[in-house]
């Protein structure tokens, strides 16, 4: 699934509810999910990890939608040409 298709899917599932909660409240949920990902990484359980990565991506996508950001366009603009600082792939910054 492409990033834009994923963002649209998450919009269809959650945007009405997440928009009502607003940017600040949704950001708190996003941070909570990042915390859950941190715990899953520490425990190193593969089945938990995949779910937590998916959750963080979903909350990032809904946050971007509420903020009016097209994630795929933003990521492409910033990273398609390589590292934004040194423009190399792989990055040659120190
Ligand atoms: Zn670099």
PDB file of C-alpha atoms in Angstrom, residues 7 15 19 23 60-70:
ATOM      1  CA  UNK A   7      -3.422   8.068   4.726  1.00  0.00           C
ATOM      2  CA  UNK A  15     -10.849  11.329  10.486  1.00  0.00           C
ATOM      3  CA  UNK A  19     -10.980  15.859  13.867  1.00  0.00           C
ATOM      4  CA  UNK A  23      -4.821  18.370  16.970  1.00  0.00           C
ATOM      5  CA  UNK A  60       0.991   9.855  12.377  1.00  0.00           C
ATOM      6  CA  UNK A  61      -1.240   9.682   9.295  1.00  0.00           C
ATOM      7  CA  UNK A  62      -4.333  10.973  11.115  1.00  0.00           C
ATOM      8  CA  UNK A  63      -2.277  13.749  12.732  1.00  0.00           C
ATOM      9  CA  UNK A  64      -1.011  14.776   9.278  1.00  0.00           C
ATOM     10  CA  UNK A  65      -4.581  14.777   7.927  1.00  0.00           C
ATOM     11  CA  UNK A  66      -5.851  16.996  10.761  1.00  0.00           C
ATOM     12  CA  UNK A  67      -2.890  19.347  10.135  1.00  0.00           C
ATOM     13  CA  UNK A  68      -3.660  19.366   6.388  1.00  0.00           C
ATOM     14  CA  UNK A  69      -0.410  17.652   5.407  1.00  0.00           C
ATOM     15  CA  UNK A  70      -0.176  15.148   2.538  1.00  0.00           C
TER      16      UNK A  70
END
